Amino acid sequence: DVKVTQSSRYLVKRTGEKVFLECVQDMDHENMFWYRQDPGLGLRLIYFSYDVKMKEKGDIPEGYSVSREKKERFSLILESASTNQTSMYLCASSTYPGASNQPQHFGDGTRLSIL
Amino acid sequence: GENVEQHPSTLSVQEGDSAVIKCTYSDSASNYFPWYKQELGKRPQLIIDIRSNVGEKKDQRIAVTLNKTAKHFSLHITETQPEDSAVYFCAAFGSGSARQLTFGSGTQLTVLP
């Protein structure tokens, strides 16, 4: 069974801090994704990666960056946290290189609060 | 890019009744349509998916139908049970320039005992 692990379930940070959210998958999947989940808005794609050191912007990349130094790990970075980035963040992975039209497996999410 | 609209936002049914959730999409080239179930405090989990070369797919009490002409797809749950209570998300994969999954806004399904 695919396991996608996010480093924290809950995180509280202050405005202006640099925040790192970590995600690790254990199924050798090529594709990894970061979403943000807000009530009434569904899941919105922030960034995704189809390969190591590769990244592409999703629908809402502003204020975020990502890093993928190893295949199994995909990090989301909030360069200078702001209160409007308070949200639930979900990481996902899927197989088949370069394709999003495959089942995605999600982590448990990180509920981030920016004070 | 792709735009996915999902209705209704909340749905309450009596146990044993059927539930239907509908989604429309904008990109006529979309070719993959998954449905995810998210129980309270848990991760979204894929429950069923359909590709554009198929009109209907069933898995026990769950079915999905796709109408490519009208650009809409629906989730049908029969003989609902309390454990079906969750938020359900539809999604569509746009094969145009976006090439990513776009999710609907979610439906909170409550099955009343």
mmCIF file of C-alpha atoms in Angstrom:
data_model
loop_
_atom_site.group_PDB
_atom_site.id
_atom_site.type_symbol
_atom_site.label_atom_id
_atom_site.label_comp_id
_atom_site.label_asym_id
_atom_site.label_seq_id
_atom_site.Cartn_x
_atom_site.Cartn_y
_atom_site.Cartn_z
ATOM 1 C CA ASP A 1 0.000 0.000 0.000
ATOM 2 C CA VAL A 2 1.263 3.463 -0.892
ATOM 3 C CA LYS A 3 2.321 5.554 2.059
ATOM 4 C CA VAL A 4 2.640 9.318 1.798
ATOM 5 C CA THR A 5 3.915 10.839 5.011
ATOM 6 C CA GLN A 6 3.766 14.502 5.916
ATOM 7 C CA SER A 7 6.109 15.552 8.674
ATOM 8 C CA SER A 8 3.596 17.430 10.828
ATOM 9 C CA ARG A 9 -0.171 17.163 11.377
ATOM 10 C CA TYR A 10 -0.376 20.561 13.039
ATOM 11 C CA LEU A 11 1.955 23.524 12.806
ATOM 12 C CA VAL A 12 1.774 27.043 14.232
ATOM 13 C CA LYS A 13 4.077 29.742 12.907
ATOM 14 C CA ARG A 14 4.312 33.521 12.991
ATOM 15 C CA THR A 15 3.992 35.966 10.122
ATOM 16 C CA GLY A 16 7.250 36.542 8.313
ATOM 17 C CA GLU A 17 8.736 33.179 9.267
ATOM 18 C CA LYS A 18 10.132 30.811 6.658
ATOM 19 C CA VAL A 19 8.137 27.583 6.890
ATOM 20 C CA PHE A 20 9.040 24.152 5.559
ATOM 21 C CA LEU A 21 6.470 21.405 4.991
ATOM 22 C CA GLU A 22 7.958 18.010 4.237
ATOM 23 C CA CYS A 23 6.460 15.095 2.352
ATOM 24 C CA VAL A 24 7.914 11.632 1.790
ATOM 25 C CA GLN A 25 6.486 8.755 -0.267
ATOM 26 C CA ASP A 26 7.692 5.180 -0.147
ATOM 27 C CA MET A 27 6.481 3.798 -3.495
ATOM 28 C CA ASP A 28 9.129 5.170 -5.832
ATOM 29 C CA HIS A 29 6.534 7.400 -7.492
ATOM 30 C CA GLU A 30 7.783 9.871 -10.071
ATOM 31 C CA ASN A 31 5.094 12.499 -9.577
ATOM 32 C CA MET A 32 4.489 14.544 -6.442
ATOM 33 C CA PHE A 33 2.048 17.342 -5.737
ATOM 34 C CA TRP A 34 1.263 19.988 -3.139
ATOM 35 C CA TYR A 35 -2.328 21.134 -2.667
ATOM 36 C CA ARG A 36 -4.008 23.591 -0.411
ATOM 37 C CA GLN A 37 -7.484 22.761 0.947
ATOM 38 C CA ASP A 38 -9.853 25.502 2.085
ATOM 39 C CA PRO A 39 -13.582 25.175 2.896
ATOM 40 C CA GLY A 40 -15.749 25.707 -0.142
ATOM 41 C CA LEU A 41 -12.755 25.849 -2.499
ATOM 42 C CA GLY A 42 -11.817 22.195 -2.776
ATOM 43 C CA LEU A 43 -8.198 21.292 -3.390
ATOM 44 C CA ARG A 44 -6.071 23.784 -5.291
ATOM 45 C CA LEU A 45 -2.730 22.840 -6.792
ATOM 46 C CA ILE A 46 0.241 24.884 -5.614
ATOM 47 C CA TYR A 47 3.223 23.133 -7.244
ATOM 48 C CA PHE A 48 4.023 19.743 -8.712
ATOM 49 C CA SER A 49 7.055 17.791 -9.792
ATOM 50 C CA TYR A 50 7.480 15.000 -12.328
ATOM 51 C CA ASP A 51 11.131 14.290 -11.561
ATOM 52 C CA VAL A 52 13.992 15.086 -9.225
ATOM 53 C CA LYS A 53 15.003 18.762 -9.368
ATOM 54 C CA MET A 54 12.017 19.467 -11.589
ATOM 55 C CA LYS A 55 9.090 21.653 -10.566
ATOM 56 C CA GLU A 56 6.112 23.280 -12.231
ATOM 57 C CA LYS A 57 3.690 25.895 -10.985
ATOM 58 C CA GLY A 58 0.111 24.963 -10.300
ATOM 59 C CA ASP A 59 -2.839 27.310 -9.986
ATOM 60 C CA ILE A 60 -1.764 29.222 -6.851
ATOM 61 C CA PRO A 61 2.071 29.303 -6.612
ATOM 62 C CA GLU A 62 2.397 32.855 -5.299
ATOM 63 C CA GLY A 63 4.153 32.991 -1.929
ATOM 64 C CA TYR A 64 5.361 29.380 -2.185
ATOM 65 C CA SER A 65 8.348 27.521 -3.522
ATOM 66 C CA VAL A 66 9.269 23.834 -3.602
ATOM 67 C CA SER A 67 12.287 21.610 -3.531
ATOM 68 C CA ARG A 68 12.782 18.079 -4.805
ATOM 69 C CA GLU A 69 16.346 16.956 -4.224
ATOM 70 C CA LYS A 70 15.444 13.268 -3.898
ATOM 71 C CA LYS A 71 12.772 11.259 -5.656
ATOM 72 C CA GLU A 72 10.928 10.323 -2.483
ATOM 73 C CA ARG A 73 10.872 13.783 -0.885
ATOM 74 C CA PHE A 74 9.011 16.922 -1.923
ATOM 75 C CA SER A 75 9.176 20.022 0.241
ATOM 76 C CA LEU A 76 6.876 23.042 0.234
ATOM 77 C CA ILE A 77 8.398 26.302 1.396
ATOM 78 C CA LEU A 78 6.586 29.419 2.523
ATOM 79 C CA GLU A 79 9.241 32.051 2.019
ATOM 80 C CA SER A 80 7.651 34.618 4.356
ATOM 81 C CA ALA A 81 4.503 33.277 5.967
ATOM 82 C CA SER A 82 1.384 35.412 5.953
ATOM 83 C CA THR A 83 -1.968 34.950 7.694
ATOM 84 C CA ASN A 84 -3.723 34.196 4.392
ATOM 85 C CA GLN A 85 -1.597 31.080 4.115
ATOM 86 C CA THR A 86 -3.357 29.550 7.112
ATOM 87 C CA SER A 87 -4.808 26.388 5.624
ATOM 88 C CA MET A 88 -4.691 22.613 5.312
ATOM 89 C CA TYR A 89 -1.835 21.473 3.071
ATOM 90 C CA LEU A 90 -1.989 18.104 1.353
ATOM 91 C CA CYS A 91 0.811 16.260 -0.395
ATOM 92 C CA ALA A 92 0.121 13.586 -3.007
ATOM 93 C CA SER A 93 2.064 11.250 -5.265
ATOM 94 C CA SER A 94 1.360 9.181 -8.356
ATOM 95 C CA THR A 95 3.224 6.956 -10.751
ATOM 96 C CA TYR A 96 3.719 7.053 -14.556
ATOM 97 C CA PRO A 97 6.256 9.753 -15.327
ATOM 98 C CA GLY A 98 4.899 13.084 -16.434
ATOM 99 C CA ALA A 99 1.260 12.152 -16.152
ATOM 100 C CA SER A 100 -1.318 13.621 -13.795
ATOM 101 C CA ASN A 101 -4.118 11.455 -15.173
ATOM 102 C CA GLN A 102 -3.397 8.664 -12.748
ATOM 103 C CA PRO A 103 -4.702 7.987 -9.246
ATOM 104 C CA GLN A 104 -3.085 10.238 -6.710
ATOM 105 C CA HIS A 105 -2.314 9.049 -3.184
ATOM 106 C CA PHE A 106 -2.592 11.626 -0.446
ATOM 107 C CA GLY A 107 -0.896 12.218 2.872
ATOM 108 C CA ASP A 108 -2.819 13.009 6.056
ATOM 109 C CA GLY A 109 -2.293 16.739 5.633
ATOM 110 C CA THR A 110 -0.660 19.486 7.659
ATOM 111 C CA ARG A 111 -2.943 22.037 9.265
ATOM 112 C CA LEU A 112 -0.873 25.203 9.281
ATOM 113 C CA SER A 113 -1.813 28.263 11.317
ATOM 114 C CA ILE A 114 -0.006 31.546 10.777
ATOM 115 C CA LEU A 115 -0.398 33.977 13.653
ATOM 116 C CA GLY B 1 -7.522 26.210 -17.854
ATOM 117 C CA GLU B 2 -9.955 23.623 -16.598
ATOM 118 C CA ASN B 3 -12.902 24.656 -14.432
ATOM 119 C CA VAL B 4 -14.845 22.082 -12.416
ATOM 120 C CA GLU B 5 -18.149 22.863 -10.721
ATOM 121 C CA GLN B 6 -19.660 20.484 -8.185
ATOM 122 C CA HIS B 7 -23.243 20.339 -6.850
ATOM 123 C CA PRO B 8 -24.716 20.206 -4.341
ATOM 124 C CA SER B 9 -22.382 21.516 -1.665
ATOM 125 C CA THR B 10 -24.314 19.635 1.035
ATOM 126 C CA LEU B 11 -26.556 16.596 0.737
ATOM 127 C CA SER B 12 -28.523 14.753 3.405
ATOM 128 C CA VAL B 13 -30.181 11.401 2.715
ATOM 129 C CA GLN B 14 -31.866 8.744 4.778
ATOM 130 C CA GLU B 15 -29.978 5.523 5.301
ATOM 131 C CA GLY B 16 -30.782 3.128 2.482
ATOM 132 C CA ASP B 17 -31.622 5.877 -0.015
ATOM 133 C CA SER B 18 -29.478 6.821 -3.002
ATOM 134 C CA ALA B 19 -27.223 9.859 -3.296
ATOM 135 C CA VAL B 20 -26.153 11.611 -6.483
ATOM 136 C CA ILE B 21 -23.424 14.227 -6.815
ATOM 137 C CA LYS B 22 -22.873 16.047 -10.098
ATOM 138 C CA CYS B 23 -19.874 17.790 -11.619
ATOM 139 C CA THR B 24 -19.410 19.758 -14.799
ATOM 140 C CA TYR B 25 -16.119 20.543 -16.489
ATOM 141 C CA SER B 26 -15.051 23.062 -19.097
ATOM 142 C CA ASP B 27 -12.183 21.450 -21.030
ATOM 143 C CA SER B 28 -13.628 19.186 -23.728
ATOM 144 C CA ALA B 29 -10.242 17.441 -24.010
ATOM 145 C CA SER B 30 -10.330 16.236 -20.381
ATOM 146 C CA ASN B 31 -9.857 12.479 -20.250
ATOM 147 C CA TYR B 32 -9.685 11.352 -16.625
ATOM 148 C CA PHE B 33 -12.257 11.868 -13.874
ATOM 149 C CA PRO B 34 -11.568 10.561 -10.341
ATOM 150 C CA TRP B 35 -13.750 10.798 -7.252
ATOM 151 C CA TYR B 36 -12.263 11.114 -3.776
ATOM 152 C CA LYS B 37 -13.842 10.564 -0.371
ATOM 153 C CA GLN B 38 -12.540 12.436 2.635
ATOM 154 C CA GLU B 39 -13.759 11.449 6.068
ATOM 155 C CA LEU B 40 -13.450 13.945 8.876
ATOM 156 C CA GLY B 41 -9.808 14.449 9.825
ATOM 157 C CA LYS B 42 -8.551 11.949 7.280
ATOM 158 C CA ARG B 43 -6.824 12.012 3.913
ATOM 159 C CA PRO B 44 -8.748 12.062 0.628
ATOM 160 C CA GLN B 45 -8.989 8.539 -0.776
ATOM 161 C CA LEU B 46 -9.779 7.535 -4.321
ATOM 162 C CA ILE B 47 -13.068 5.628 -4.468
ATOM 163 C CA ILE B 48 -13.659 5.355 -8.199
ATOM 164 C CA ASP B 49 -12.405 6.875 -11.440
ATOM 165 C CA ILE B 50 -13.433 6.863 -15.082
ATOM 166 C CA ARG B 51 -11.684 7.636 -18.327
ATOM 167 C CA SER B 52 -13.176 9.395 -21.321
ATOM 168 C CA ASN B 53 -13.468 6.233 -23.401
ATOM 169 C CA VAL B 54 -16.011 4.779 -20.961
ATOM 170 C CA GLY B 55 -19.543 5.997 -20.235
ATOM 171 C CA GLU B 56 -20.167 4.249 -16.929
ATOM 172 C CA LYS B 57 -18.264 2.355 -14.270
ATOM 173 C CA LYS B 58 -19.535 0.499 -11.215
ATOM 174 C CA ASP B 59 -17.941 -0.805 -8.044
ATOM 175 C CA GLN B 60 -20.432 -2.428 -5.683
ATOM 176 C CA ARG B 61 -22.692 0.386 -4.375
ATOM 177 C CA ILE B 62 -20.794 3.135 -6.196
ATOM 178 C CA ALA B 63 -21.093 4.115 -9.833
ATOM 179 C CA VAL B 64 -19.878 6.978 -11.975
ATOM 180 C CA THR B 65 -21.395 8.124 -15.250
ATOM 181 C CA LEU B 66 -19.795 10.379 -17.833
ATOM 182 C CA ASN B 67 -21.518 12.451 -20.509
ATOM 183 C CA LYS B 68 -18.765 13.872 -22.732
ATOM 184 C CA THR B 69 -21.167 15.774 -24.947
ATOM 185 C CA ALA B 70 -22.650 17.685 -22.038
ATOM 186 C CA LYS B 71 -19.311 17.732 -20.187
ATOM 187 C CA HIS B 72 -20.630 16.413 -16.919
ATOM 188 C CA PHE B 73 -20.080 13.369 -14.747
ATOM 189 C CA SER B 74 -21.886 12.082 -11.685
ATOM 190 C CA LEU B 75 -21.290 9.901 -8.657
ATOM 191 C CA HIS B 76 -24.098 7.573 -7.620
ATOM 192 C CA ILE B 77 -24.154 5.846 -4.241
ATOM 193 C CA THR B 78 -26.918 3.320 -3.676
ATOM 194 C CA GLU B 79 -28.169 1.849 -0.390
ATOM 195 C CA THR B 80 -26.352 4.516 1.574
ATOM 196 C CA GLN B 81 -24.945 3.708 5.002
ATOM 197 C CA PRO B 82 -23.830 5.987 7.861
ATOM 198 C CA GLU B 83 -20.193 5.248 7.011
ATOM 199 C CA ASP B 84 -20.756 6.883 3.614
ATOM 200 C CA SER B 85 -20.965 10.228 5.436
ATOM 201 C CA ALA B 86 -17.961 12.268 4.267
ATOM 202 C CA VAL B 87 -16.905 15.015 1.887
ATOM 203 C CA TYR B 88 -16.722 13.875 -1.722
ATOM 204 C CA PHE B 89 -14.576 15.613 -4.333
ATOM 205 C CA CYS B 90 -14.730 15.216 -8.077
ATOM 206 C CA ALA B 91 -11.801 16.102 -10.314
ATOM 207 C CA ALA B 92 -10.993 16.351 -13.996
ATOM 208 C CA PHE B 93 -7.683 16.026 -15.781
ATOM 209 C CA GLY B 94 -7.283 18.656 -18.485
ATOM 210 C CA SER B 95 -5.139 17.418 -21.325
ATOM 211 C CA GLY B 96 -4.615 20.903 -22.697
ATOM 212 C CA SER B 97 -1.916 23.281 -21.510
ATOM 213 C CA ALA B 98 -2.833 22.735 -17.852
ATOM 214 C CA ARG B 99 -2.228 18.958 -17.755
ATOM 215 C CA GLN B 100 -3.183 18.723 -14.122
ATOM 216 C CA LEU B 101 -6.074 17.577 -11.957
ATOM 217 C CA THR B 102 -8.605 20.283 -11.144
ATOM 218 C CA PHE B 103 -10.891 19.546 -8.203
ATOM 219 C CA GLY B 104 -14.470 20.508 -7.508
ATOM 220 C CA SER B 105 -15.351 22.364 -4.322
ATOM 221 C CA GLY B 106 -16.652 19.267 -2.532
ATOM 222 C CA THR B 107 -19.977 17.849 -1.323
ATOM 223 C CA GLN B 108 -20.663 17.129 2.335
ATOM 224 C CA LEU B 109 -22.804 13.988 2.347
ATOM 225 C CA THR B 110 -24.642 13.129 5.544
ATOM 226 C CA VAL B 111 -26.452 9.800 5.823
ATOM 227 C CA LEU B 112 -29.112 9.969 8.506
ATOM 228 C CA PRO B 113 -29.810 6.734 10.432
#
